[in-house]
């Protein structure tokens, strides 16, 4: 059997392809705790994720900008710190003090100790790069003066960072498929796609033999390591996953998209940070806001692209989340109906489910779940 050769993103011009590659490498560097150089509108700066700042890194950044550093924080985090603003902003960070950065980026009881400056294009790009890297959205910035190169730090352009998500969707491609019989769904095929979102591959699970000429039962399921694999009692994700697959197998078939969007797109590390805050009494959305995240970082345009590549044009969506329905409709798929997917209620997940219903508009009937 020969390996399937992957195309080199033919949709991109050479310059755009180089920019896309630079973003991918920058994501790797940031996740490894190395600074990258971001350029925007004639300005340039070294950027490091706040969680990677230690005494050694602070000294390295201070060598370039000893008195001009700043810490860029997302709007939700600034609001929690007492700022009367909804958008991202920056606070001065002379000396790059790691303890101060940790306080402003993570401490629950922290309050602002300096004026908030407007975030510029470079700052916005830095936060987006950190989100794409699935690390804490708090950027330590060391502005560079003319003539400063930033040492051997990788250079990436702000406009390439902001275009990265859309480029990933356009470059989505199928890379492998095989039959994988499942418990309760023996006639099942896994189809793997590369690109779209997240840092890993995406999977379409075709259950049975759905008729693509008719509306296909579909579920968009974001990966949940704790619930899907380990049976966490804090959510109902594992139940939703397995019940949907079994229901499709018992019916006329369907397609479940398993999407790399752990923790509503925040990544597993930030999900665990949020879980720690939830154990201290915060609901799932308050916990994310304390970390600098909005209600939901996920996007579903690439899910629609996966379905189109599979030949699907009309769907029956199995979800409680109206955002998924709206995203598929906006992407040009015909949504003919939507159906609820209810798992078990437990003492540990009731507040989580209620928060999703009350704060994000999920269509969850807790009475029905408790009765079941």
Coordinates of C-alpha atoms in Angstrom, one line a residue:
X1 CA 0.0 0.0 0.0
X2 CA 1.5 3.4 -1.0
X3 CA 1.2 6.4 1.2
X4 CA -1.2 9.2 0.2
X5 CA 0.9 12.2 -0.9
X6 CA -0.3 15.4 0.7
X7 CA -0.6 18.5 -1.4
X8 CA 1.6 21.5 -0.5
X9 CA -1.4 23.9 0.0
X10 CA -1.7 24.9 -3.7
X11 CA -4.3 27.5 -2.8
X12 CA -1.6 29.7 -1.3
X13 CA 0.8 32.0 -3.1
X14 CA 4.5 31.5 -2.2
X15 CA 4.5 34.5 0.1
X16 CA 1.3 33.3 1.9
X17 CA 2.6 29.8 2.2
X18 CA 5.8 31.1 3.8
X19 CA 3.7 33.2 6.2
X20 CA 1.6 30.2 7.1
X21 CA 4.6 28.1 7.8
X22 CA 6.1 30.8 10.0
X23 CA 2.9 30.8 12.1
X24 CA 3.0 27.1 12.5
X25 CA 6.6 27.3 13.6
X26 CA 5.8 30.2 16.0
X27 CA 3.1 28.1 17.6
X28 CA 5.7 25.4 18.3
X29 CA 8.1 27.9 19.7
X30 CA 5.5 29.5 22.0
X31 CA 4.4 26.1 23.3
X32 CA 8.0 25.3 24.1
X33 CA 8.4 28.5 26.0
X34 CA 10.5 30.3 23.4
X35 CA 9.9 34.0 22.4
X36 CA 8.9 34.8 18.8
X37 CA 9.3 38.1 17.0
X38 CA 6.0 39.6 15.7
X39 CA 6.0 42.5 13.2
X40 CA 3.0 44.7 12.6
X41 CA 2.6 48.2 10.9
X42 CA 6.3 48.9 11.0
X43 CA 6.7 47.9 14.7
X44 CA 8.3 44.7 16.0
X45 CA 8.5 43.1 19.4
X46 CA 9.6 39.9 21.1
X47 CA 6.6 38.0 22.4
X48 CA 6.5 35.3 25.1
X49 CA 3.5 33.6 26.8
X50 CA 3.1 34.8 30.4
X51 CA 3.1 31.2 31.6
X52 CA 6.7 30.7 30.2
X53 CA 8.2 33.8 31.9
X54 CA 10.7 32.9 34.6
X55 CA 13.8 34.8 35.9
X56 CA 16.0 33.7 33.0
X57 CA 13.4 34.6 30.3
X58 CA 12.8 38.0 32.0
X59 CA 16.5 38.8 31.9
X60 CA 16.6 37.9 28.3
X61 CA 13.7 40.2 27.3
X62 CA 15.0 43.0 29.5
X63 CA 18.2 43.0 27.5
X64 CA 16.2 44.2 24.5
X65 CA 13.7 46.5 26.3
X66 CA 14.6 47.1 29.9
X67 CA 12.0 49.8 30.6
X68 CA 9.5 49.4 27.7
X69 CA 7.9 46.0 28.4
X70 CA 4.2 45.5 28.6
X71 CA 1.8 42.7 29.5
X72 CA -1.2 42.3 27.1
X73 CA -4.3 40.7 28.6
X74 CA -7.6 39.7 27.0
X75 CA -10.7 41.6 27.7
X76 CA -12.3 39.0 30.0
X77 CA -9.3 38.9 32.2
X78 CA -9.0 42.7 32.4
X79 CA -12.7 42.9 33.4
X80 CA -12.0 40.5 36.2
X81 CA -9.1 42.7 37.3
X82 CA -11.4 45.7 37.6
X83 CA -11.0 47.4 34.2
X84 CA -14.1 49.0 32.7
X85 CA -13.5 47.6 29.2
X86 CA -14.5 44.6 27.2
X87 CA -11.5 44.5 24.8
X88 CA -7.9 43.6 25.2
X89 CA -5.4 46.0 26.6
X90 CA -1.9 46.3 28.0
X91 CA -0.2 47.3 31.3
X92 CA 3.3 48.6 31.6
X93 CA 5.8 45.9 32.6
X94 CA 9.3 47.5 33.2
X95 CA 11.8 44.9 34.2
X96 CA 9.5 42.0 33.2
X97 CA 8.9 40.9 36.8
X98 CA 7.7 37.2 36.7
X99 CA 5.8 37.5 40.0
X100 CA 3.9 40.5 38.8
X101 CA 3.1 38.8 35.5
X102 CA 1.8 35.7 37.4
X103 CA -0.4 37.9 39.6
X104 CA -2.0 39.9 36.8
X105 CA -2.4 36.9 34.5
X106 CA -3.6 34.2 37.0
X107 CA -4.3 35.3 40.6
X108 CA -8.0 35.2 41.5
X109 CA -7.9 38.1 43.8
X110 CA -5.6 40.3 41.8
X111 CA -6.5 43.9 40.9
X112 CA -5.0 46.3 38.4
X113 CA -2.0 48.2 39.7
X114 CA -1.4 50.4 36.6
X115 CA -3.4 52.1 33.8
X116 CA -4.6 50.0 31.0
X117 CA -3.3 51.0 27.6
X118 CA -5.1 50.4 24.3
X119 CA -4.0 47.2 22.5
X120 CA -2.4 47.8 19.2
X121 CA -2.3 45.5 16.1
X122 CA 0.8 43.7 17.4
X123 CA -0.8 43.1 20.7
X124 CA -4.0 41.7 19.2
X125 CA -1.9 39.4 16.9
X126 CA 0.1 38.2 19.9
X127 CA -3.0 37.2 21.8
X128 CA -4.4 35.4 18.8
X129 CA -1.1 33.5 18.4
X130 CA -1.2 32.4 22.1
X131 CA -4.8 31.2 21.6
X132 CA -3.8 29.2 18.6
X133 CA -1.0 27.7 20.6
X134 CA -3.5 26.7 23.3
X135 CA -1.6 28.5 26.1
X136 CA -2.8 31.2 28.5
X137 CA -3.9 34.3 26.5
X138 CA -1.5 36.7 28.3
X139 CA 1.4 38.0 26.2
X140 CA 4.6 39.5 27.6
X141 CA 5.8 42.0 25.0
X142 CA 9.4 43.4 24.6
X143 CA 9.2 46.2 21.9
X144 CA 12.2 46.3 19.6
X145 CA 13.8 49.5 18.4
X146 CA 15.1 50.0 14.8
X147 CA 18.1 47.9 14.3
X148 CA 17.3 45.3 16.9
X149 CA 16.7 41.9 15.4
X150 CA 15.5 40.1 18.5
X151 CA 18.4 37.6 18.4
X152 CA 17.5 34.3 16.8
X153 CA 13.8 34.5 17.6
X154 CA 11.5 33.4 14.7
X155 CA 9.9 36.3 12.8
X156 CA 6.2 36.2 12.0
X157 CA 3.9 38.8 10.5
X158 CA 0.8 39.9 12.3
X159 CA -1.4 39.6 9.2
X160 CA -0.3 36.0 8.7
X161 CA -1.3 35.2 12.3
X162 CA -4.8 36.8 11.9
X163 CA -5.3 34.9 8.6
X164 CA -4.2 31.5 10.0
X165 CA -7.5 30.1 11.0
X166 CA -9.1 30.8 7.6
X167 CA -6.1 29.4 5.8
X168 CA -6.3 26.2 7.8
X169 CA -10.0 25.8 6.7
X170 CA -9.1 26.3 3.0
X171 CA -6.3 23.8 3.3
X172 CA -8.4 21.1 5.0
X173 CA -7.8 17.7 3.3
X174 CA -8.5 14.1 3.8
X175 CA -5.5 12.0 4.7
X176 CA -6.7 8.5 5.5
X177 CA -9.7 6.3 6.1
X178 CA -10.5 2.8 7.3
X179 CA -13.3 0.7 8.8
X180 CA -13.2 0.7 12.6
X181 CA -16.0 -1.4 14.1
X182 CA -17.3 0.0 17.4
X183 CA -19.2 -1.4 20.3
X184 CA -22.9 -0.9 19.4
X185 CA -21.9 0.3 15.9
X186 CA -20.0 -2.5 14.1
X187 CA -20.3 -0.9 10.6
X188 CA -18.3 2.3 11.1
X189 CA -15.6 4.0 9.1
X190 CA -13.1 6.6 10.4
X191 CA -12.0 9.3 8.0
X192 CA -9.1 11.5 9.1
X193 CA -8.7 15.1 7.9
X194 CA -5.6 17.4 8.4
X195 CA -6.1 21.1 9.0
X196 CA -9.1 23.0 10.2
X197 CA -8.5 23.9 13.8
X198 CA -6.5 22.9 16.8
X199 CA -3.1 21.2 16.7
X200 CA -4.0 17.7 15.7
X201 CA -6.1 15.9 13.0
X202 CA -9.9 15.9 12.8
X203 CA -11.9 12.7 12.4
X204 CA -15.2 12.0 10.7
X205 CA -16.9 8.9 12.0
X206 CA -19.3 7.5 9.4
X207 CA -21.8 5.2 11.1
X208 CA -23.6 2.7 8.9
X209 CA -24.4 3.8 5.4
X210 CA -26.2 7.2 5.5
X211 CA -27.9 8.2 2.3
X212 CA -26.1 11.3 1.1
X213 CA -28.9 12.2 -1.2
X214 CA -31.1 12.9 1.8
X215 CA -30.5 15.0 5.0
X216 CA -27.8 13.2 7.0
X217 CA -27.9 12.9 10.8
X218 CA -24.8 14.8 12.0
X219 CA -23.2 15.6 15.3
X220 CA -20.3 18.0 15.8
X221 CA -18.5 16.7 18.9
X222 CA -15.6 18.6 20.4
X223 CA -13.0 16.4 22.0
X224 CA -13.3 15.9 25.7
X225 CA -10.5 13.8 27.1
X226 CA -11.9 13.7 30.6
X227 CA -15.5 12.9 29.6
X228 CA -15.0 10.8 26.4
X229 CA -12.2 8.6 27.6
X230 CA -12.3 8.6 31.4
X231 CA -16.0 9.0 32.1
X232 CA -15.7 12.3 34.1
X233 CA -18.8 13.1 36.1
X234 CA -18.3 16.8 35.6
X235 CA -19.8 16.8 32.1
X236 CA -22.1 14.8 29.9
X237 CA -19.8 14.6 26.9
X238 CA -19.0 10.9 27.0
X239 CA -22.7 10.1 27.1
X240 CA -23.5 12.4 24.2
X241 CA -20.7 10.8 22.1
X242 CA -21.6 7.2 22.7
X243 CA -25.4 7.6 22.7
X244 CA -25.2 9.5 19.4
X245 CA -23.1 6.8 17.7
X246 CA -25.4 4.0 18.9
X247 CA -28.5 5.9 17.9
X248 CA -27.1 6.4 14.4
X249 CA -26.2 2.8 14.1
X250 CA -29.7 1.8 15.2
X251 CA -31.2 4.1 12.6
X252 CA -30.3 4.9 9.0
X253 CA -26.7 5.9 9.9
X254 CA -25.0 9.2 10.2
X255 CA -21.8 11.1 10.7
X256 CA -20.1 12.2 13.9
X257 CA -17.3 14.8 13.5
X258 CA -14.8 14.4 16.4
X259 CA -13.1 17.8 16.5
X260 CA -9.9 18.9 18.2
X261 CA -11.4 21.6 20.4
X262 CA -10.8 20.5 23.9
X263 CA -12.1 22.8 26.6
X264 CA -14.3 24.9 24.2
X265 CA -11.2 25.5 22.2
X266 CA -8.9 26.5 25.1
X267 CA -6.8 23.3 25.2
X268 CA -6.4 20.7 27.9
X269 CA -4.0 22.7 30.1
X270 CA -6.3 25.6 30.3
X271 CA -9.2 23.3 30.8
X272 CA -7.5 21.9 33.9
X273 CA -6.8 25.4 35.2
X274 CA -10.5 26.1 34.7
X275 CA -11.5 22.9 36.5
X276 CA -9.3 24.0 39.5
X277 CA -11.2 27.3 39.6
X278 CA -14.5 25.4 39.4
X279 CA -13.5 23.4 42.4
X280 CA -13.3 26.7 44.2
X281 CA -16.9 27.6 43.4
X282 CA -16.7 29.4 40.0
X283 CA -19.0 28.2 37.2
X284 CA -17.5 27.0 33.9
X285 CA -17.8 30.4 32.2
X286 CA -16.6 32.5 35.2
X287 CA -13.6 30.2 35.4
X288 CA -12.7 30.7 31.7
X289 CA -13.1 34.5 32.1
X290 CA -10.7 34.5 35.0
X291 CA -8.2 32.9 32.6
X292 CA -8.9 35.5 29.9
X293 CA -11.2 33.5 27.7
X294 CA -14.7 34.4 26.4
X295 CA -17.7 32.1 26.4
X296 CA -16.5 29.9 23.6
X297 CA -13.3 30.0 21.4
X298 CA -14.5 27.3 19.0
X299 CA -15.3 27.7 15.4
X300 CA -17.2 25.3 13.2
X301 CA -16.6 26.5 9.6
X302 CA -14.1 23.7 9.1
X303 CA -16.6 21.1 10.2
X304 CA -18.8 22.2 7.4
X305 CA -15.9 21.8 5.0
X306 CA -15.3 18.3 6.3
X307 CA -19.0 17.4 5.6
X308 CA -18.8 18.9 2.1
X309 CA -15.7 16.8 1.3
X310 CA -17.7 13.8 2.3
X311 CA -20.5 14.7 -0.1
X312 CA -23.0 16.0 2.5
X313 CA -25.1 19.0 1.5
X314 CA -28.1 18.7 3.9
X315 CA -28.1 17.7 7.6
X316 CA -30.2 16.8 10.6
X317 CA -28.0 18.3 13.5
X318 CA -27.9 16.5 16.8
X319 CA -26.8 19.2 19.3
X320 CA -27.9 21.4 22.2
X321 CA -25.8 24.3 21.0
X322 CA -27.5 26.8 18.7
X323 CA -24.0 28.2 17.7
X324 CA -23.3 24.9 15.9
X325 CA -26.6 25.1 14.0
X326 CA -25.9 28.7 13.0
X327 CA -22.4 27.9 11.9
X328 CA -23.4 25.1 9.6
X329 CA -26.1 27.3 8.1
X330 CA -23.7 30.2 7.6
X331 CA -21.3 27.8 5.9
X332 CA -23.9 27.0 3.3
X333 CA -25.2 23.6 4.5
X334 CA -29.0 23.1 4.6
X335 CA -30.0 22.4 8.2
X336 CA -33.4 20.7 7.9
X337 CA -33.9 19.9 11.6
X338 CA -32.1 19.9 15.0
X339 CA -32.4 17.4 17.8
X340 CA -31.4 17.4 21.4
X341 CA -28.6 15.1 22.8
X342 CA -29.0 14.6 26.5
X343 CA -26.6 12.6 28.7
X344 CA -26.9 11.7 32.3
X345 CA -27.2 14.3 35.1
X346 CA -25.0 13.8 38.1
X347 CA -24.5 15.8 41.3
X348 CA -21.2 16.9 39.8
X349 CA -22.4 18.2 36.4
X350 CA -25.7 19.9 37.3
X351 CA -24.2 23.3 37.8
X352 CA -22.2 22.9 34.6
X353 CA -25.3 22.0 32.5
X354 CA -27.3 24.8 34.1
X355 CA -24.5 27.3 33.3
X356 CA -24.5 26.2 29.6
X357 CA -28.3 26.6 29.5
X358 CA -28.5 29.9 31.3
X359 CA -25.3 31.7 30.0
X360 CA -24.7 30.3 26.6
X361 CA -28.2 29.4 25.5
X362 CA -27.8 25.7 25.2
X363 CA -31.1 23.9 24.8
X364 CA -30.9 21.6 27.9
X365 CA -33.9 20.4 29.7
X366 CA -32.6 19.5 33.2
X367 CA -35.9 18.1 34.3
X368 CA -35.9 15.6 31.5
X369 CA -32.4 14.6 32.2
X370 CA -33.1 14.1 35.9
X371 CA -36.2 12.1 35.2
X372 CA -34.2 9.9 32.8

